[in-house]
Each structure stands twice: as structure tokens, then as C-alpha cells.
Amino acid sequence: MSNYTVYIAPETFQEIKNLPGNIRQRVRQAIRDLAENPRPSDSKLLDKPNFDRELWRQRIDNWRIVYAITEPDKLVDIVAVRKRPPYDYGDLERLFEQLE
């Protein structure tokens, strides 16, 4: 399987830096692993219409890594790392507009 390029949005990079230590390390490792396999078995395709990319989330305990896959470019865009609850994916449209 060919490698993907992983891009972390600047806002998301700050979110990751502010995570608790053990979660931060697990999130960083999960993001590195997305370069090899952007659709791991513990991830879920988000059913959100009106986007040109595949939207996915990966769960790490109560935290979610929200990302998009652009297959023709072999690109994975990490757009959020949020705690659930209370995160409800309500800002996905705004997050993905920032990628444009």
C-alpha cells in the first residue's frame, strides 16, 4: 500500500499540543499510522453530505480524530481532535471549508 501525505490544520496542531500527555502520544501515533492506512478498522466513515472528500473519524478513548481523505492526491487532512461528549460534529462544514 502506498503512503499518504498527512496534513494537520494549524488549529488542530494546537489542539493536539494541549491534550493530556497519554492521549497526546496516542493521537500522534494514530496520525502517523494514517499515512500507511487511512482507513484502519477502528475508524468510521462519517455520513455527512455535500463534501467532495471521504470524511472519517477515529476513536481513541473519549477522543475523536476527524479527518478527510482525498484519494486522487493520496492526502489525509486532520481537521480536529475533539473530546466526545460534548463534541457532536456540528462544525464539520466549517472545518472542511478551511481546507479549501
Phi, psi and omega in degrees: 000135182280155181283150175255154173271130180254126177244129178252122178300144183305319179298320180290324177302318178295320178301317181295318180298332183266004179287156173301148188311308184292323178291319180303315180294320179292322178294316179300317179294319179297321179294318176300320181293333179296336177294329179272319183218096183285356179233062181294163184296336180267013177256165183222135175287126178275133182267075179240120182284171173074025176236146179276348183252163170282129179257130183228160169222145176239134183263133172227102188053237180269007183256150179233131171263119180255128184211164179238146177245125173251099189297314182301327181267356184054052186237135174242119179256115176273118186248344179196149168229109188228153176272137179233129350290161018262356185298134184234015178067018182289342183256017182301317182300316179296318181298317183281338173294330180293338180283338184296000000 
